mmCIF file with all atom_site columns, C-alpha atoms in Angstrom:
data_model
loop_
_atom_site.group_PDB
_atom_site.id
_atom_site.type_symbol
_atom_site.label_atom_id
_atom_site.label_alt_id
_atom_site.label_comp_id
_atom_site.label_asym_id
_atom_site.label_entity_id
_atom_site.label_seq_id
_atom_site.pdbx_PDB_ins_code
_atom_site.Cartn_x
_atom_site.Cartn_y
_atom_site.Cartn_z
_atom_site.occupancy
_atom_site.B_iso_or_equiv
_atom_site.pdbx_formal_charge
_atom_site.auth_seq_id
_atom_site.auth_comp_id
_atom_site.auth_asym_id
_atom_site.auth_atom_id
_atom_site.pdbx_PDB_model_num
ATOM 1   C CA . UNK A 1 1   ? -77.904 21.887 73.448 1.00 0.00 ? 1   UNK A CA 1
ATOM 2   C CA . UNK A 1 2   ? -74.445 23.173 72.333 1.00 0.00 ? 2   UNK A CA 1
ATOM 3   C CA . UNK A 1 3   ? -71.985 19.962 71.445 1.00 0.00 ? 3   UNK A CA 1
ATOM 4   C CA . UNK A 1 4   ? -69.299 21.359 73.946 1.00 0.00 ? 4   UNK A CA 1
ATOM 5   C CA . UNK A 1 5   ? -72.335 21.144 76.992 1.00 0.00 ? 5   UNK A CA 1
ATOM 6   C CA . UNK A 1 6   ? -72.900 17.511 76.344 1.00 0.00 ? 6   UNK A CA 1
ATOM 7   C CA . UNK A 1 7   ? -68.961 16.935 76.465 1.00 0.00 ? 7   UNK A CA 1
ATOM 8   C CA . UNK A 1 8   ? -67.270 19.180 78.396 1.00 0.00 ? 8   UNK A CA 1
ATOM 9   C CA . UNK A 1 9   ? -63.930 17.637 77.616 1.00 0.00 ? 9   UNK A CA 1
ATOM 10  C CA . UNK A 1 10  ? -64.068 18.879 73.927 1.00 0.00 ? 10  UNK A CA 1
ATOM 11  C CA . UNK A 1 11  ? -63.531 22.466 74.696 1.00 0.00 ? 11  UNK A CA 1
ATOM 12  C CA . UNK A 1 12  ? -60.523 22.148 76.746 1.00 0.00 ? 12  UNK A CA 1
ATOM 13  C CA . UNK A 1 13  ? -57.374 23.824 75.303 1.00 0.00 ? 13  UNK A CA 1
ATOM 14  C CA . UNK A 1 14  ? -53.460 22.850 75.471 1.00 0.00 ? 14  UNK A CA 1
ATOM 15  C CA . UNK A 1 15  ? -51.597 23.730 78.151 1.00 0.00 ? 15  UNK A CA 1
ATOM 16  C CA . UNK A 1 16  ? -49.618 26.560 77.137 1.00 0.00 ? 16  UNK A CA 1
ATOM 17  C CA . UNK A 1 17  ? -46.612 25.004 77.908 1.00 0.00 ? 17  UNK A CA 1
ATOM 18  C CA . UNK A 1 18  ? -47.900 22.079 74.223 1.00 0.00 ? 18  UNK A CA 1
ATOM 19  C CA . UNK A 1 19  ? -47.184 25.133 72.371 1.00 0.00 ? 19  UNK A CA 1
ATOM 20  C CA . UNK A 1 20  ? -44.795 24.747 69.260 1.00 0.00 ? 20  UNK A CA 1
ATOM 21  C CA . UNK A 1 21  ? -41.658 26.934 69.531 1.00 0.00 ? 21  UNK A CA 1
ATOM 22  C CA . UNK A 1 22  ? -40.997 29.435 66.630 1.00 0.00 ? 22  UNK A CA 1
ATOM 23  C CA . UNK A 1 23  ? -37.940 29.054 64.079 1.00 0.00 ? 23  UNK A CA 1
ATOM 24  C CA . UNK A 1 24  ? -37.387 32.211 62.085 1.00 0.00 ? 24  UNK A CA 1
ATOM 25  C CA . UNK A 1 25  ? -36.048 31.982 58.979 1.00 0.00 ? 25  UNK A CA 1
ATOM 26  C CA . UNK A 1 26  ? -33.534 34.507 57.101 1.00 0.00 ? 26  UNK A CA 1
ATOM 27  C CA . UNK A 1 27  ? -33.063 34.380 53.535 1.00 0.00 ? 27  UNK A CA 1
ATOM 28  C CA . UNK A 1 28  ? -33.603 36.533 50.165 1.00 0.00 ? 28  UNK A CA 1
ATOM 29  C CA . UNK A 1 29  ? -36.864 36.702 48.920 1.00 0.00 ? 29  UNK A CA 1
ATOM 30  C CA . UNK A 1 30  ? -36.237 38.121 45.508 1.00 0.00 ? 30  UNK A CA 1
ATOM 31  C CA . UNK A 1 31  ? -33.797 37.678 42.965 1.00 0.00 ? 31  UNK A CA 1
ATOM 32  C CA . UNK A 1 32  ? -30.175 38.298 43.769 1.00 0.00 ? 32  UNK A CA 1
ATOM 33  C CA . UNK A 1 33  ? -27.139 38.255 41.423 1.00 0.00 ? 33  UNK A CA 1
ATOM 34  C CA . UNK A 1 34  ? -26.935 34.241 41.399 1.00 0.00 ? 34  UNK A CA 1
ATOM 35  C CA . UNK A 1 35  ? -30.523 32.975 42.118 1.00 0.00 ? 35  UNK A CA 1
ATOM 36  C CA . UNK A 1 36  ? -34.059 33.715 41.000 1.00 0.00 ? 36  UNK A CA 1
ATOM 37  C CA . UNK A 1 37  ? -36.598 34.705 42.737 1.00 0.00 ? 37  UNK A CA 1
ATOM 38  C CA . UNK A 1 38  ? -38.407 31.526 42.173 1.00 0.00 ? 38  UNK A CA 1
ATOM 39  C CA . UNK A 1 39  ? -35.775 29.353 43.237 1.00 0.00 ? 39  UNK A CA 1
ATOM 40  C CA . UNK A 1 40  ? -35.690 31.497 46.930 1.00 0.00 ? 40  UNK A CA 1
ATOM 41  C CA . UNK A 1 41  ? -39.876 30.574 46.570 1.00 0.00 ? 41  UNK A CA 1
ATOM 42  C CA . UNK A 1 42  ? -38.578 27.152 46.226 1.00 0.00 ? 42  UNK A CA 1
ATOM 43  C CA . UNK A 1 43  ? -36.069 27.090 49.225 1.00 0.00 ? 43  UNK A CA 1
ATOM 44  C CA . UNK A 1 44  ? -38.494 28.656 51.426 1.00 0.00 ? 44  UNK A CA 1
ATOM 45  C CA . UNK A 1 45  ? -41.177 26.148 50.852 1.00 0.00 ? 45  UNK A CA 1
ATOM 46  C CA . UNK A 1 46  ? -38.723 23.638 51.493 1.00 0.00 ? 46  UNK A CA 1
ATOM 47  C CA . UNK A 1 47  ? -37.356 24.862 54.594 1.00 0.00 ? 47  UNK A CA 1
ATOM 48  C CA . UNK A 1 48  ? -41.153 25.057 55.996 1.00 0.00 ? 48  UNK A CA 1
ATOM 49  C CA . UNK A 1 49  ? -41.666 21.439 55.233 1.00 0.00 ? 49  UNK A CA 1
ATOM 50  C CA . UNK A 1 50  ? -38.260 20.914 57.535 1.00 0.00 ? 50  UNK A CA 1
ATOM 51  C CA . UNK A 1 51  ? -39.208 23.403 60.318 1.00 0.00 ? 51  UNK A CA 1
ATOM 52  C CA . UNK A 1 52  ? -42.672 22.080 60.369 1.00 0.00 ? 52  UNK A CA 1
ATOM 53  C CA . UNK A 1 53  ? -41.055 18.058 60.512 1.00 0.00 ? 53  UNK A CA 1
ATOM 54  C CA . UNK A 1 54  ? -38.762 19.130 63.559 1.00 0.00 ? 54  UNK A CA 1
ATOM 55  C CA . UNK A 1 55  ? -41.960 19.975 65.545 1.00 0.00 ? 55  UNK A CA 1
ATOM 56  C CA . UNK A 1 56  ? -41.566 24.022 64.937 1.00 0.00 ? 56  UNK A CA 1
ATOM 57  C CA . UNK A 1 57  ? -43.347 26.800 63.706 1.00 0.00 ? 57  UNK A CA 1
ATOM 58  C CA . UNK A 1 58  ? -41.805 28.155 60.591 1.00 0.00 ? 58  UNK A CA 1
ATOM 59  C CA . UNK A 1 59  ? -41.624 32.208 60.273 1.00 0.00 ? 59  UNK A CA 1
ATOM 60  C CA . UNK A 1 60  ? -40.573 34.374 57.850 1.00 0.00 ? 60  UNK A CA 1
ATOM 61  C CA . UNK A 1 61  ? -38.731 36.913 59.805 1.00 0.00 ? 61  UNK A CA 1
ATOM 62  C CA . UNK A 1 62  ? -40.175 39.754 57.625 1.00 0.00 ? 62  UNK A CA 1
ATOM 63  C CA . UNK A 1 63  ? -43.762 38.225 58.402 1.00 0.00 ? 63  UNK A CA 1
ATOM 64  C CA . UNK A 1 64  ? -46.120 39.881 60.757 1.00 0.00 ? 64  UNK A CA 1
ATOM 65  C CA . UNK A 1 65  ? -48.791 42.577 61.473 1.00 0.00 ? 65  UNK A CA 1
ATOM 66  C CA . UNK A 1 66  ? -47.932 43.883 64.933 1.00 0.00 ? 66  UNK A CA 1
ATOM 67  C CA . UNK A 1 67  ? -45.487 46.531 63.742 1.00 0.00 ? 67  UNK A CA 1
ATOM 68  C CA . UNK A 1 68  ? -46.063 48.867 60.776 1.00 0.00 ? 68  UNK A CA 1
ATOM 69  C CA . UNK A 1 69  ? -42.208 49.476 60.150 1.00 0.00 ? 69  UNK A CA 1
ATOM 70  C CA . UNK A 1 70  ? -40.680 46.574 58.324 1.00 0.00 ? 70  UNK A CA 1
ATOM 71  C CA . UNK A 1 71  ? -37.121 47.005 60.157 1.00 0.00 ? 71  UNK A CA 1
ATOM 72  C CA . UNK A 1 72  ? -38.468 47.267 63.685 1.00 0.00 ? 72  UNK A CA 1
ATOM 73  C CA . UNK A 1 73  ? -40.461 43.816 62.639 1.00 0.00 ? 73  UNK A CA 1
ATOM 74  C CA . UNK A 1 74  ? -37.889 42.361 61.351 1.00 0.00 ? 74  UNK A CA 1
ATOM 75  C CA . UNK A 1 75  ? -35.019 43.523 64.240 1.00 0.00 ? 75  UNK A CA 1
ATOM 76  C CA . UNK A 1 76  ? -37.980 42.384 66.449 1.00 0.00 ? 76  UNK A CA 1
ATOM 77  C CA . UNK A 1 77  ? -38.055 38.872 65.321 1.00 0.00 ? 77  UNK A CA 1
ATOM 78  C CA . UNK A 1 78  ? -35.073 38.188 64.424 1.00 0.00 ? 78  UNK A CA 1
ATOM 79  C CA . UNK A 1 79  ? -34.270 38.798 68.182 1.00 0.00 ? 79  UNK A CA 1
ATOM 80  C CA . UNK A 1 80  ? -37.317 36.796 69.442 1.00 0.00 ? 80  UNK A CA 1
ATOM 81  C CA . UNK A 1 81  ? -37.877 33.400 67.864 1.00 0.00 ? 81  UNK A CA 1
ATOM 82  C CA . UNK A 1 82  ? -36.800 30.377 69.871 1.00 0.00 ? 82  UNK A CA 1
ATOM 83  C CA . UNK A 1 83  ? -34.237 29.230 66.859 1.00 0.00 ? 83  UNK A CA 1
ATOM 84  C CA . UNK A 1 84  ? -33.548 30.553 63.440 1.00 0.00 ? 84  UNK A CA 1
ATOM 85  C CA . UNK A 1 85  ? -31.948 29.029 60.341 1.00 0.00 ? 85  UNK A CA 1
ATOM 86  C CA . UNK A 1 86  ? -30.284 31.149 57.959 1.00 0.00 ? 86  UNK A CA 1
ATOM 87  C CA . UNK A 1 87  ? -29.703 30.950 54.214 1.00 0.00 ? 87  UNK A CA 1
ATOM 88  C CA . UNK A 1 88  ? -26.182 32.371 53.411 1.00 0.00 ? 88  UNK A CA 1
ATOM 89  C CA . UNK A 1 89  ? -26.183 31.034 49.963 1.00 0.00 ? 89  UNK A CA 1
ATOM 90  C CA . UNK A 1 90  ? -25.608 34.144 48.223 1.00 0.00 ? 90  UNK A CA 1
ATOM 91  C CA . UNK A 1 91  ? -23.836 36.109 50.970 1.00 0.00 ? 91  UNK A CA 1
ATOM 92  C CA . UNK A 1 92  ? -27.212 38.472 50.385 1.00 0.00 ? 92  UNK A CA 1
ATOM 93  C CA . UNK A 1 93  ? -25.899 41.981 51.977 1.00 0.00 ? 93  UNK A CA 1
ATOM 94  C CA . UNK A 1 94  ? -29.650 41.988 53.740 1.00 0.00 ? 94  UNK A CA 1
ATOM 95  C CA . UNK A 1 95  ? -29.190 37.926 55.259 1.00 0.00 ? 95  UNK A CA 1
ATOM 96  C CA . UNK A 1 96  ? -25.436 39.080 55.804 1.00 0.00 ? 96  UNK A CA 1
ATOM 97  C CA . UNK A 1 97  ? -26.711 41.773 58.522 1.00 0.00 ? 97  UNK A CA 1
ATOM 98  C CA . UNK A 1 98  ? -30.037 40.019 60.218 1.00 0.00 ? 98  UNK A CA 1
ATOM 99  C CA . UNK A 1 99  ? -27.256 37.381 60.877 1.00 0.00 ? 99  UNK A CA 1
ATOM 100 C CA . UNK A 1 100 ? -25.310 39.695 62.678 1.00 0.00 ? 100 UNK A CA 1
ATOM 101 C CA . UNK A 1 101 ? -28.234 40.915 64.771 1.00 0.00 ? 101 UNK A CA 1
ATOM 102 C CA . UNK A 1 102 ? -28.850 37.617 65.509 1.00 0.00 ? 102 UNK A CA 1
ATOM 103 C CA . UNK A 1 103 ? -25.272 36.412 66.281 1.00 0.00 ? 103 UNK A CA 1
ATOM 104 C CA . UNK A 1 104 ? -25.446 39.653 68.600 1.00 0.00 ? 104 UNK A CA 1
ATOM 105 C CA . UNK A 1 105 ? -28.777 38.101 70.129 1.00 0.00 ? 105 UNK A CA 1
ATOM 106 C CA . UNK A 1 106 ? -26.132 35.314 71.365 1.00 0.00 ? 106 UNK A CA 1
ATOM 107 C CA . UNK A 1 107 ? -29.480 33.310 70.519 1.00 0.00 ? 107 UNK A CA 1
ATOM 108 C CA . UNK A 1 108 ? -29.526 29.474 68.970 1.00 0.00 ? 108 UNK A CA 1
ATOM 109 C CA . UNK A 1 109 ? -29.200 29.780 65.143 1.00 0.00 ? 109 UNK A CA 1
ATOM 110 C CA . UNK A 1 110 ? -28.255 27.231 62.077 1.00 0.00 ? 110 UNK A CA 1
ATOM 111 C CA . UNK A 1 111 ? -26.802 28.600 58.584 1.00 0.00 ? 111 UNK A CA 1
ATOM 112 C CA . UNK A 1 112 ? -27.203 26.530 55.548 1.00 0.00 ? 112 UNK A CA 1
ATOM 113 C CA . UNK A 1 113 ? -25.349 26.958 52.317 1.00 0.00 ? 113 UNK A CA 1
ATOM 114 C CA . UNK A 1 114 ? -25.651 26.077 48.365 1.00 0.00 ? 114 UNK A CA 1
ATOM 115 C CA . UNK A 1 115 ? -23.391 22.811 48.139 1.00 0.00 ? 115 UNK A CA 1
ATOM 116 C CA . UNK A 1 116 ? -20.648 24.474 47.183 1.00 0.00 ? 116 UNK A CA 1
ATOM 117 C CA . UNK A 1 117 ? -20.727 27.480 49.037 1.00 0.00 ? 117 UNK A CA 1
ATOM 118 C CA . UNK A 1 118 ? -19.080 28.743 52.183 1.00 0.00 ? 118 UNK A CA 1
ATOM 119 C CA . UNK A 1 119 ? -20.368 30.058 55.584 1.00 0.00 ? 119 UNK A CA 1
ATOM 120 C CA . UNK A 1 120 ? -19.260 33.326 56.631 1.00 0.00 ? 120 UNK A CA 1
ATOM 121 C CA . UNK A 1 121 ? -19.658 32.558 60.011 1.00 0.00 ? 121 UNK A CA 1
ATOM 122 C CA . UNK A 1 122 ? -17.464 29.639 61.982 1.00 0.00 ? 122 UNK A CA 1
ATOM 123 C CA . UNK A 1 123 ? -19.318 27.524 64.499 1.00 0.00 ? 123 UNK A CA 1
#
């Protein structure tokens, strides 16, 4: 006998409404003309650990296997996660316009910055 037949509470799933919302994330991910491409490794590993400690799902905005085109993935999620943060630190030409889209969304968003740095964008 199967364990889930002796205990018919252990298969139930979460309501759909438990589910974790999704916070994109929009950043470099190779080396730009200030930073290298392992310190963007290290900023995205440490924005994860945040996302994941403010109870969200962290997502590369870049990441996924539904669409073959990068853009159309990328214009896709930038305009569909719940929340996204974005790294402006080296006013990346790439970051600078997936902000825009998402300004555009007129969706939540966050920008962080390299002490030192300034946002482009005024909140």
């Amino acid at each position: 006998m199967a364990r889930d037949e002796l205990n018919p509470e252990a298969s139930v799933k979460p309501v759909e409404s438990d589910k974790q919302p999704a916070c994109g994330i929009i950043m470099p991910i190779s080396a730009t003309d200030n930073f290298s491409e392992k310190h963007w490794s290290n900023v995205q590993s440490l924005l994860h650990r945040a996302i994941r400690q403010a109870d969200f799902i962290p997502v590369n905005v870049w990441a996924g296997e539904v669409i073959d085109r990068i853009s159309e993935r990328i214009i896709g999620n930038i305009f569909s996660h719940d929340i996204v943060v974005v790294d402006t630190s080296d006013l990346n030409p790439n970051v600078m316009l997936e902000l825009g889209l998402r300004l555009a969304s007129k969706k939540t968003y966050g920008s962080i910055s390299r002490k030192g740095r300034y946002y482009p964008v005024r909140h």
